[in-house]
């Protein structure tokens, strides 16, 4: 009787255990997880309808789960994509700030130079007529060299300005002494008296001071904007490491596998994951902040004594004043030159050149009225451009150290409860402390494995580029010119580390970058007369190459 009554119970028990795992009476439905998985375009056959055993999973919990191995692999790929997308927006925004401001400054400076050249040409044609037309290439060369310097050409501003005044003196000396014949050797002798006689008054000295410091500041500031843009582009090419992708999967999609599709990651948990993933870019922060501070210093110079707009706008008037000064003092200058260089050979009566007076060269230069002179370039002014950039620079400080927090807030943790959030294994409070930014701080990161002994070389090179540019900014602020940074891309290819990948960043190259230290050339912007010893020392190093340079130009 006992066996007869027990048999139906045994049969039912065996039938229960023979049911498929997915049909376990105690298993939970995975319908919401399945729906979200399919909504991302993945194959619905990958997703179970009910919880299954998780022994097959490699990252997520191996307890009962709503994820198959195929789902975990797809979610891993999606995690890498999500990470890039999350970082793209702030990277693109910051890159756009520097790229757009560089483009505007570049357009402004180039148009400012072109306006100054056009203004000088129009006014000199009207004032000096054919005499100017016959010597216009001298002034064209002057502006060509200024433009070449601005775009990074190998131009020594001081030498270029000295050469301009020397060549102008040659032309003027012939015009004020049309009765004589001058050889190249004689004109070379004339040029040696330029500094002693000051035929153009004090204009060359003042203009050299103004042009040099204004162009140094303008070129350095524009280059700083382009370097910041390029640094972001370089960092953007660095990909997340496999360990970062694994941590991202665990943070963002493993809760799905546990059926917790609405639970957000804990904020501190997300910070540790993102700081681990952005360990190398985090090391940029110190040099980046120093760079921003240096940019702000140069911006102050551009608003004040180094304002290139106030230098270039009246440059035609200043050059004309120098010409008039030479004309008015031509007799005294000529007599002193004749004493030092000897009496030149007179021309025959029929070969005498036209004199200055014959060419109506005595008319005083008339500048444009306020309503005539173009006062802006690119539809704006330097003051407005600098004010706008200063505001953006201030918001760019601490960009790299604040990036993990802004990414977490904007993508995953906004509104998350610290007591009911995903901590990496369950819905509960996250107990670990938040680690710092940068590679060295990741040694004890509880959520991302980071090899702190292998810094990313692309990031290290960008740190060096920022450091060099910062030093250049400080030199420009103090009145010292330096050569442009020479960055040579030796190879290309994707880096491996951490970062964003903006799809709209032109010229992105994650290849090896060689940064050559710039050579600093000190420019004396003080108006005090240097000591005799300093003058003698400077003359020895500058006089011989300058003479050779001028001889080549004359010949």
Coordinates of C-alpha atoms in Angstrom, one line a residue, residues 2-551:
X2 CA 2.8 2.3 0.8
X3 CA 4.6 1.7 -2.5
X4 CA 1.4 2.1 -4.5
X5 CA 0.7 5.6 -2.9
X6 CA 4.3 6.7 -3.3
X7 CA 4.7 5.9 -7.0
X8 CA 2.5 8.8 -8.3
X9 CA 4.6 11.3 -6.2
X10 CA 7.9 9.9 -7.5
X11 CA 6.6 10.1 -11.0
X12 CA 5.6 13.7 -10.6
X13 CA 9.0 14.6 -9.1
X14 CA 10.9 13.0 -11.9
X15 CA 8.7 14.7 -14.5
X16 CA 9.5 18.1 -12.8
X17 CA 13.3 17.6 -12.9
X18 CA 13.0 16.5 -16.6
X19 CA 11.7 19.9 -17.6
X20 CA 14.0 22.2 -19.6
X21 CA 16.0 24.7 -17.4
X22 CA 14.3 27.6 -19.2
X23 CA 11.0 26.3 -18.1
X24 CA 11.9 26.0 -14.4
X25 CA 8.8 26.9 -12.4
X26 CA 11.1 29.2 -10.2
X27 CA 13.0 30.9 -13.1
X28 CA 12.4 34.6 -13.8
X29 CA 11.2 36.0 -17.0
X30 CA 13.9 37.8 -19.2
X31 CA 11.3 39.5 -21.4
X32 CA 12.5 43.1 -20.7
X33 CA 16.2 42.2 -21.1
X34 CA 15.3 40.4 -24.3
X35 CA 13.3 43.4 -25.6
X36 CA 16.2 45.8 -24.9
X37 CA 18.7 43.5 -26.5
X38 CA 16.6 43.1 -29.7
X39 CA 16.0 46.9 -29.8
X40 CA 19.8 47.4 -30.3
X41 CA 19.5 45.4 -33.5
X42 CA 21.0 42.2 -32.1
X43 CA 19.7 38.7 -33.0
X44 CA 16.7 37.7 -30.9
X45 CA 17.8 34.1 -31.0
X46 CA 20.7 35.0 -28.7
X47 CA 18.4 36.1 -25.9
X48 CA 16.7 33.5 -23.6
X49 CA 13.1 34.1 -22.5
X50 CA 13.8 33.0 -19.0
X51 CA 16.9 32.9 -16.7
X52 CA 19.5 30.3 -17.4
X53 CA 22.6 29.0 -15.6
X54 CA 25.5 31.5 -16.1
X55 CA 28.5 29.2 -16.0
X56 CA 29.3 30.1 -19.6
X57 CA 29.7 33.8 -18.9
X58 CA 33.3 35.3 -18.8
X59 CA 32.7 38.7 -17.1
X60 CA 29.2 38.9 -15.8
X61 CA 27.9 36.9 -12.8
X62 CA 27.8 33.2 -13.4
X63 CA 24.7 32.8 -11.3
X64 CA 21.2 32.6 -12.9
X65 CA 21.3 35.1 -15.8
X66 CA 19.4 36.5 -18.7
X67 CA 22.5 36.6 -20.9
X68 CA 23.8 34.0 -23.2
X69 CA 27.5 33.9 -24.2
X70 CA 26.6 35.5 -27.5
X71 CA 24.8 38.3 -25.7
X72 CA 27.9 38.9 -23.4
X73 CA 30.1 39.1 -26.5
X74 CA 27.8 41.5 -28.2
X75 CA 27.4 43.6 -25.1
X76 CA 31.2 43.8 -24.8
X77 CA 31.4 45.3 -28.3
X78 CA 28.6 47.6 -27.5
X79 CA 30.5 48.7 -24.3
X80 CA 33.5 49.8 -26.4
X81 CA 31.2 51.7 -28.7
X82 CA 29.4 53.3 -25.8
X83 CA 32.6 54.4 -24.2
X84 CA 33.8 56.1 -27.4
X85 CA 30.5 57.8 -27.9
X86 CA 30.4 59.0 -24.3
X87 CA 33.8 60.6 -24.7
X88 CA 33.3 61.9 -28.3
X89 CA 30.9 64.7 -27.3
X90 CA 33.2 66.6 -24.8
X91 CA 36.2 65.9 -26.9
X92 CA 34.5 67.3 -30.0
X93 CA 33.1 70.3 -28.1
X94 CA 36.6 71.2 -26.8
X95 CA 38.3 70.5 -30.1
X96 CA 35.7 72.7 -31.9
X97 CA 36.3 75.6 -29.4
X98 CA 40.0 75.7 -30.3
X99 CA 39.6 74.9 -34.0
X100 CA 37.0 77.6 -34.6
X101 CA 38.9 80.2 -32.6
X102 CA 42.1 79.4 -34.4
X103 CA 40.3 79.7 -37.8
X104 CA 38.9 83.0 -36.8
X105 CA 42.2 84.4 -35.5
X106 CA 44.0 83.1 -38.5
X107 CA 41.5 84.7 -40.8
X108 CA 41.7 88.0 -38.9
X109 CA 45.5 88.2 -38.8
X110 CA 45.9 87.4 -42.5
X111 CA 43.2 89.8 -43.5
X112 CA 44.7 92.5 -41.2
X113 CA 48.0 92.2 -43.0
X114 CA 46.3 92.3 -46.4
X115 CA 44.3 95.4 -45.4
X116 CA 47.5 97.1 -44.2
X117 CA 49.3 96.3 -47.5
X118 CA 46.3 97.4 -49.6
X119 CA 46.0 100.6 -47.6
X120 CA 49.7 101.4 -48.0
X121 CA 49.6 100.7 -51.7
X122 CA 46.5 102.8 -52.3
X123 CA 47.8 105.8 -50.3
X124 CA 51.4 105.7 -51.6
X125 CA 50.1 105.5 -55.2
X126 CA 47.9 108.6 -54.5
X127 CA 50.7 110.5 -52.7
X128 CA 53.9 109.5 -54.4
X129 CA 52.7 108.4 -57.8
X130 CA 55.2 106.9 -60.3
X131 CA 58.1 107.1 -57.8
X132 CA 56.3 104.6 -55.6
X133 CA 55.2 102.4 -58.5
X134 CA 58.9 102.1 -59.6
X135 CA 59.9 101.0 -56.1
X136 CA 56.7 99.1 -55.0
X137 CA 58.4 95.7 -54.9
X138 CA 60.3 96.9 -51.9
X139 CA 57.1 97.3 -49.9
X140 CA 55.5 94.1 -51.4
X141 CA 58.6 92.2 -50.1
X142 CA 58.1 93.8 -46.7
X143 CA 54.6 92.4 -46.4
X144 CA 55.5 89.1 -47.9
X145 CA 58.1 88.6 -45.2
X146 CA 55.6 89.6 -42.5
X147 CA 53.1 87.1 -43.8
X148 CA 55.8 84.4 -44.0
X149 CA 56.8 85.0 -40.4
X150 CA 53.2 84.7 -39.2
X151 CA 52.5 81.4 -40.9
X152 CA 55.7 80.0 -39.4
X153 CA 58.3 80.7 -42.0
X154 CA 62.0 80.9 -41.1
X155 CA 62.0 84.7 -40.9
X156 CA 64.1 86.8 -38.5
X157 CA 62.0 89.8 -37.9
X158 CA 64.8 92.1 -36.7
X159 CA 67.0 91.2 -39.7
X160 CA 64.0 91.6 -42.1
X161 CA 63.2 95.0 -40.7
X162 CA 66.8 96.1 -40.9
X163 CA 67.0 94.9 -44.4
X164 CA 63.9 96.8 -45.3
X165 CA 65.2 100.1 -44.0
X166 CA 68.6 99.5 -45.6
X167 CA 67.0 98.9 -49.0
X168 CA 64.7 101.9 -48.6
X169 CA 67.8 104.0 -47.8
X170 CA 69.4 102.9 -51.0
X171 CA 66.4 103.9 -53.0
X172 CA 66.0 107.2 -51.2
X173 CA 69.7 108.1 -51.3
X174 CA 69.6 107.7 -55.1
X175 CA 66.5 109.9 -55.3
X176 CA 67.8 112.7 -53.2
X177 CA 71.2 112.6 -55.1
X178 CA 70.1 112.1 -58.7
X179 CA 73.3 113.8 -60.0
X180 CA 75.6 111.0 -58.8
X181 CA 76.3 107.5 -59.9
X182 CA 76.3 104.9 -57.1
X183 CA 77.9 101.5 -57.3
X184 CA 76.8 98.5 -55.2
X185 CA 79.9 98.9 -53.1
X186 CA 79.2 102.5 -52.4
X187 CA 75.6 101.8 -51.4
X188 CA 76.9 99.1 -49.1
X189 CA 79.0 101.7 -47.4
X190 CA 75.9 104.0 -47.2
X191 CA 74.0 101.3 -45.3
X192 CA 76.7 101.1 -42.7
X193 CA 75.8 104.6 -41.6
X194 CA 72.1 103.8 -41.1
X195 CA 72.2 103.4 -37.3
X196 CA 74.7 106.3 -36.8
X197 CA 72.9 108.9 -39.0
X198 CA 69.3 107.8 -38.4
X199 CA 68.1 109.1 -41.8
X200 CA 64.6 108.0 -41.0
X201 CA 64.5 109.5 -37.6
X202 CA 63.3 107.3 -34.7
X203 CA 60.7 105.5 -36.7
X204 CA 62.7 102.3 -37.5
X205 CA 63.6 101.8 -33.8
X206 CA 60.0 102.3 -32.6
X207 CA 58.5 100.3 -35.5
X208 CA 60.9 97.4 -34.8
X209 CA 59.9 97.3 -31.2
X210 CA 56.2 97.5 -32.0
X211 CA 56.2 95.1 -34.9
X212 CA 58.4 92.5 -33.3
X213 CA 56.6 92.1 -30.0
X214 CA 53.1 92.3 -31.7
X215 CA 53.9 89.6 -34.3
X216 CA 55.6 87.4 -31.7
X217 CA 52.5 87.5 -29.5
X218 CA 50.1 87.1 -32.4
X219 CA 51.9 84.2 -34.0
X220 CA 52.4 82.5 -30.7
X221 CA 48.8 82.9 -29.6
X222 CA 47.5 81.6 -32.9
X223 CA 49.9 78.6 -32.7
X224 CA 48.8 77.9 -29.2
X225 CA 45.2 77.6 -30.4
X226 CA 46.3 75.2 -33.1
X227 CA 48.4 73.1 -30.7
X228 CA 45.5 72.7 -28.3
X229 CA 43.3 71.6 -31.2
X230 CA 45.9 69.1 -32.4
X231 CA 46.6 67.7 -28.9
X232 CA 42.9 66.9 -28.5
X233 CA 43.0 65.2 -32.0
X234 CA 46.0 63.2 -31.0
X235 CA 44.5 62.1 -27.7
X236 CA 41.3 61.3 -29.5
X237 CA 43.0 58.5 -31.5
X238 CA 43.9 56.5 -28.4
X239 CA 41.6 53.5 -28.0
X240 CA 40.3 51.9 -24.8
X241 CA 42.3 48.9 -23.5
X242 CA 40.7 45.4 -23.2
X243 CA 40.7 45.9 -19.4
X244 CA 38.7 49.1 -19.8
X245 CA 36.2 47.4 -22.2
X246 CA 35.8 44.6 -19.6
X247 CA 35.1 47.1 -16.8
X248 CA 32.7 49.0 -19.0
X249 CA 30.8 45.8 -19.8
X250 CA 30.6 45.0 -16.1
X251 CA 29.3 48.4 -15.2
X252 CA 26.8 49.0 -18.0
X253 CA 25.4 45.6 -19.2
X254 CA 26.1 43.0 -16.5
X255 CA 23.2 44.5 -14.5
X256 CA 21.0 43.7 -17.5
X257 CA 22.1 40.1 -17.3
X258 CA 20.9 40.1 -13.7
X259 CA 17.6 41.6 -14.8
X260 CA 18.3 45.0 -13.4
X261 CA 17.6 47.0 -16.5
X262 CA 16.6 50.2 -14.7
X263 CA 19.3 50.3 -12.1
X264 CA 22.0 52.9 -12.7
X265 CA 25.7 52.5 -11.7
X266 CA 26.8 54.0 -8.4
X267 CA 28.5 57.4 -9.0
X268 CA 31.7 56.5 -7.3
X269 CA 31.8 53.2 -9.1
X270 CA 31.5 54.9 -12.4
X271 CA 34.2 57.4 -11.5
X272 CA 36.6 54.7 -10.7
X273 CA 35.9 52.9 -14.0
X274 CA 36.2 56.1 -16.0
X275 CA 39.4 57.2 -14.3
X276 CA 40.9 53.8 -14.9
X277 CA 39.8 54.0 -18.6
X278 CA 41.1 57.5 -18.9
X279 CA 44.3 57.0 -16.8
X280 CA 46.7 58.2 -19.5
X281 CA 44.7 61.3 -20.6
X282 CA 44.4 62.2 -17.0
X283 CA 48.1 62.8 -16.9
X284 CA 47.6 65.7 -19.4
X285 CA 45.8 67.8 -16.8
X286 CA 48.8 69.5 -15.1
X287 CA 50.5 70.6 -18.4
X288 CA 47.1 71.4 -19.9
X289 CA 46.3 73.8 -17.1
X290 CA 49.8 75.4 -17.3
X291 CA 49.2 75.8 -21.0
X292 CA 45.8 77.5 -20.5
X293 CA 47.3 79.9 -17.9
X294 CA 50.1 80.8 -20.4
X295 CA 47.6 81.4 -23.1
X296 CA 45.7 83.8 -20.8
X297 CA 48.9 85.7 -20.1
X298 CA 49.6 86.2 -23.8
X299 CA 45.9 87.2 -24.3
X300 CA 46.5 90.1 -21.9
X301 CA 49.5 91.2 -23.9
X302 CA 47.4 91.2 -27.1
X303 CA 44.8 93.4 -25.4
X304 CA 47.5 95.8 -24.3
X305 CA 50.9 96.8 -25.5
X306 CA 51.3 93.9 -28.0
X307 CA 48.1 94.6 -29.9
X308 CA 48.9 93.8 -33.6
X309 CA 45.9 95.7 -34.8
X310 CA 47.1 99.0 -33.4
X311 CA 50.5 98.4 -35.0
X312 CA 49.4 97.4 -38.5
X313 CA 46.6 99.8 -38.9
X314 CA 48.8 103.0 -39.1
X315 CA 51.9 101.4 -40.5
X316 CA 51.6 103.2 -43.8
X317 CA 51.6 106.5 -41.9
X318 CA 54.7 105.6 -39.9
X319 CA 56.7 104.5 -43.0
X320 CA 55.7 107.7 -44.8
X321 CA 56.8 109.7 -41.8
X322 CA 60.2 108.0 -42.1
X323 CA 60.4 108.8 -45.8
X324 CA 59.6 112.5 -45.1
X325 CA 62.2 112.6 -42.4
X326 CA 64.8 111.3 -44.8
X327 CA 63.8 113.8 -47.4
X328 CA 63.9 116.8 -45.0
X329 CA 67.3 115.8 -43.7
X330 CA 68.7 114.6 -47.0
X331 CA 71.4 117.3 -47.3
X332 CA 72.9 116.6 -43.9
X333 CA 72.7 112.9 -44.4
X334 CA 74.3 113.1 -47.8
X335 CA 77.2 115.3 -46.6
X336 CA 78.0 112.9 -43.8
X337 CA 77.9 109.9 -46.1
X338 CA 80.1 111.7 -48.6
X339 CA 82.6 112.3 -45.8
X340 CA 82.7 108.7 -44.7
X341 CA 82.3 106.9 -48.0
X342 CA 83.9 109.4 -50.4
X343 CA 82.6 111.7 -53.1
X344 CA 80.6 109.7 -55.6
X345 CA 81.2 109.9 -59.3
X346 CA 78.8 112.4 -61.0
X347 CA 76.6 111.4 -63.8
X348 CA 76.8 113.0 -67.2
X349 CA 74.4 115.8 -67.9
X350 CA 72.2 113.7 -70.2
X351 CA 72.0 110.7 -67.8
X352 CA 71.0 112.5 -64.7
X353 CA 68.1 110.8 -63.0
X354 CA 65.0 112.7 -62.0
X355 CA 65.2 114.4 -58.6
X356 CA 62.8 114.1 -55.8
X357 CA 61.4 117.5 -56.4
X358 CA 61.0 116.8 -60.1
X359 CA 58.8 113.8 -59.1
X360 CA 56.5 115.8 -56.8
X361 CA 57.8 113.8 -53.8
X362 CA 57.5 116.8 -51.5
X363 CA 53.8 116.4 -50.8
X364 CA 53.1 115.6 -47.2
X365 CA 51.5 112.2 -46.8
X366 CA 47.8 112.4 -46.1
X367 CA 46.3 109.5 -44.2
X368 CA 42.8 108.2 -44.5
X369 CA 40.0 109.8 -42.6
X370 CA 38.1 107.7 -40.0
X371 CA 35.4 107.0 -42.6
X372 CA 37.9 105.9 -45.2
X373 CA 40.3 103.6 -43.4
X374 CA 39.3 100.0 -42.9
X375 CA 39.3 99.5 -39.1
X376 CA 38.5 95.8 -38.8
X377 CA 39.4 92.5 -40.4
X378 CA 37.3 89.4 -40.8
X379 CA 34.3 91.5 -39.6
X380 CA 35.6 91.8 -36.1
X381 CA 38.3 93.4 -34.0
X382 CA 41.2 91.9 -32.0
X383 CA 39.7 93.0 -28.7
X384 CA 36.5 91.1 -29.4
X385 CA 38.4 88.0 -30.5
X386 CA 40.6 88.0 -27.5
X387 CA 37.8 88.5 -25.1
X388 CA 35.9 85.6 -26.6
X389 CA 38.9 83.3 -26.4
X390 CA 39.7 84.3 -22.8
X391 CA 36.2 83.2 -21.8
X392 CA 36.6 79.9 -23.5
X393 CA 40.1 79.3 -22.1
X394 CA 38.8 79.7 -18.6
X395 CA 36.2 77.0 -19.1
X396 CA 38.8 74.7 -20.6
X397 CA 40.9 74.5 -17.4
X398 CA 40.9 71.1 -15.7
X399 CA 39.2 69.6 -18.8
X400 CA 41.0 66.2 -18.5
X401 CA 40.6 65.8 -14.8
X402 CA 36.9 66.6 -14.9
X403 CA 36.3 64.4 -18.0
X404 CA 35.5 61.2 -16.0
X405 CA 32.9 62.9 -13.8
X406 CA 31.2 64.7 -16.6
X407 CA 31.0 61.5 -18.7
X408 CA 29.5 59.6 -15.8
X409 CA 26.9 62.3 -15.0
X410 CA 25.9 62.9 -18.6
X411 CA 25.6 59.2 -19.5
X412 CA 25.0 56.8 -16.6
X413 CA 24.8 58.1 -13.1
X414 CA 22.5 61.2 -13.2
X415 CA 19.8 60.7 -10.5
X416 CA 21.3 57.5 -9.2
X417 CA 20.7 56.6 -5.6
X418 CA 23.8 55.7 -3.7
X419 CA 22.0 53.1 -1.7
X420 CA 20.1 51.5 -4.6
X421 CA 22.6 51.5 -7.5
X422 CA 24.7 48.9 -9.3
X423 CA 28.0 48.5 -7.6
X424 CA 29.5 46.0 -10.0
X425 CA 28.0 42.8 -8.5
X426 CA 24.6 43.7 -7.1
X427 CA 22.1 46.5 -6.4
X428 CA 23.6 48.0 -3.3
X429 CA 25.9 50.8 -2.0
X430 CA 29.4 51.0 -3.5
X431 CA 31.9 50.6 -0.7
X432 CA 35.3 51.5 -2.3
X433 CA 36.8 55.0 -2.2
X434 CA 37.3 57.0 -5.3
X435 CA 40.9 56.9 -6.6
X436 CA 42.6 59.9 -8.1
X437 CA 43.2 60.9 -11.8
X438 CA 46.3 59.9 -13.8
X439 CA 48.2 56.7 -14.5
X440 CA 50.1 56.5 -11.1
X441 CA 46.9 56.6 -9.1
X442 CA 45.4 53.5 -10.8
X443 CA 47.7 51.0 -9.0
X444 CA 44.9 50.4 -6.5
X445 CA 41.9 50.9 -8.8
X446 CA 39.4 48.2 -7.6
X447 CA 37.5 48.1 -10.9
X448 CA 40.0 48.5 -13.8
X449 CA 43.3 46.7 -14.2
X450 CA 45.8 49.3 -15.4
X451 CA 49.5 48.7 -16.0
X452 CA 51.0 51.8 -14.6
X453 CA 54.5 50.7 -15.8
X454 CA 53.5 51.3 -19.5
X455 CA 52.5 54.9 -20.1
X456 CA 50.9 55.6 -23.5
X457 CA 53.5 57.2 -25.8
X458 CA 51.0 59.3 -27.7
X459 CA 49.9 60.9 -24.5
X460 CA 53.5 61.4 -23.3
X461 CA 54.3 63.2 -26.6
X462 CA 51.3 65.5 -26.2
X463 CA 52.4 66.3 -22.7
X464 CA 55.8 67.3 -24.1
X465 CA 54.1 69.4 -26.9
X466 CA 52.0 71.3 -24.3
X467 CA 55.1 71.8 -22.1
X468 CA 57.1 73.3 -25.1
X469 CA 54.2 75.5 -26.2
X470 CA 53.7 76.7 -22.6
X471 CA 57.4 77.8 -22.5
X472 CA 57.0 79.5 -25.8
X473 CA 53.9 81.4 -24.5
X474 CA 55.9 82.5 -21.4
X475 CA 58.7 83.7 -23.7
X476 CA 56.3 85.6 -25.9
X477 CA 54.7 87.2 -22.9
X478 CA 58.1 88.4 -21.7
X479 CA 59.1 89.6 -25.1
X480 CA 61.2 86.7 -26.3
X481 CA 60.8 85.1 -29.7
X482 CA 61.3 81.3 -30.3
X483 CA 61.2 79.1 -33.3
X484 CA 58.1 77.2 -34.1
X485 CA 57.6 73.8 -32.6
X486 CA 58.6 71.2 -35.2
X487 CA 56.3 68.2 -34.9
X488 CA 57.1 65.4 -37.3
X489 CA 54.6 62.5 -37.7
X490 CA 56.7 59.4 -38.4
X491 CA 54.0 56.8 -38.6
X492 CA 50.3 56.4 -38.3
X493 CA 48.0 53.8 -36.8
X494 CA 45.7 53.4 -33.9
X495 CA 47.1 53.7 -30.4
X496 CA 45.9 51.6 -27.5
X497 CA 45.2 53.2 -24.1
X498 CA 42.1 55.3 -23.5
X499 CA 40.4 58.2 -25.1
X500 CA 37.8 59.3 -27.6
X501 CA 37.6 59.0 -31.3
X502 CA 35.8 62.0 -32.8
X503 CA 34.6 61.2 -36.3
X504 CA 34.8 64.8 -37.4
X505 CA 38.4 65.6 -36.3
X506 CA 40.4 66.3 -39.5
X507 CA 44.0 65.3 -39.7
X508 CA 43.9 62.9 -36.7
X509 CA 47.1 60.9 -36.7
X510 CA 48.0 58.8 -33.7
X511 CA 51.4 58.1 -35.1
X512 CA 54.7 58.7 -33.3
X513 CA 55.3 62.3 -32.9
X514 CA 58.8 63.8 -32.5
X515 CA 58.9 67.1 -30.8
X516 CA 62.0 69.2 -31.3
X517 CA 62.9 71.6 -28.5
X518 CA 62.6 75.2 -29.7
X519 CA 65.5 77.6 -29.8
X520 CA 64.9 80.8 -27.9
X521 CA 66.0 84.2 -29.3
X522 CA 65.8 87.0 -26.9
X523 CA 64.4 90.3 -28.2
X524 CA 65.2 93.4 -26.2
X525 CA 62.0 95.2 -25.8
X526 CA 63.3 97.7 -23.2
X527 CA 63.9 101.1 -24.5
X528 CA 66.9 101.7 -22.4
X529 CA 70.3 101.9 -24.1
X530 CA 72.2 98.7 -23.5
X531 CA 75.6 98.8 -21.9
X532 CA 78.7 99.2 -23.9
X533 CA 79.8 95.7 -23.2
X534 CA 76.5 94.2 -24.2
X535 CA 76.4 96.3 -27.3
X536 CA 79.9 95.1 -28.3
X537 CA 79.1 91.5 -27.6
X538 CA 75.9 91.7 -29.6
X539 CA 77.6 93.4 -32.5
X540 CA 80.2 90.7 -32.8
X541 CA 77.5 88.0 -33.1
X542 CA 75.2 89.9 -35.4
X543 CA 77.2 92.3 -37.5
X544 CA 79.1 89.8 -39.7
X545 CA 76.1 87.6 -40.7
X546 CA 74.0 90.7 -41.2
X547 CA 76.6 92.2 -43.6
X548 CA 76.9 89.0 -45.6
X549 CA 73.1 88.8 -45.8
X550 CA 72.8 92.4 -47.1
X551 CA 75.6 91.9 -49.6

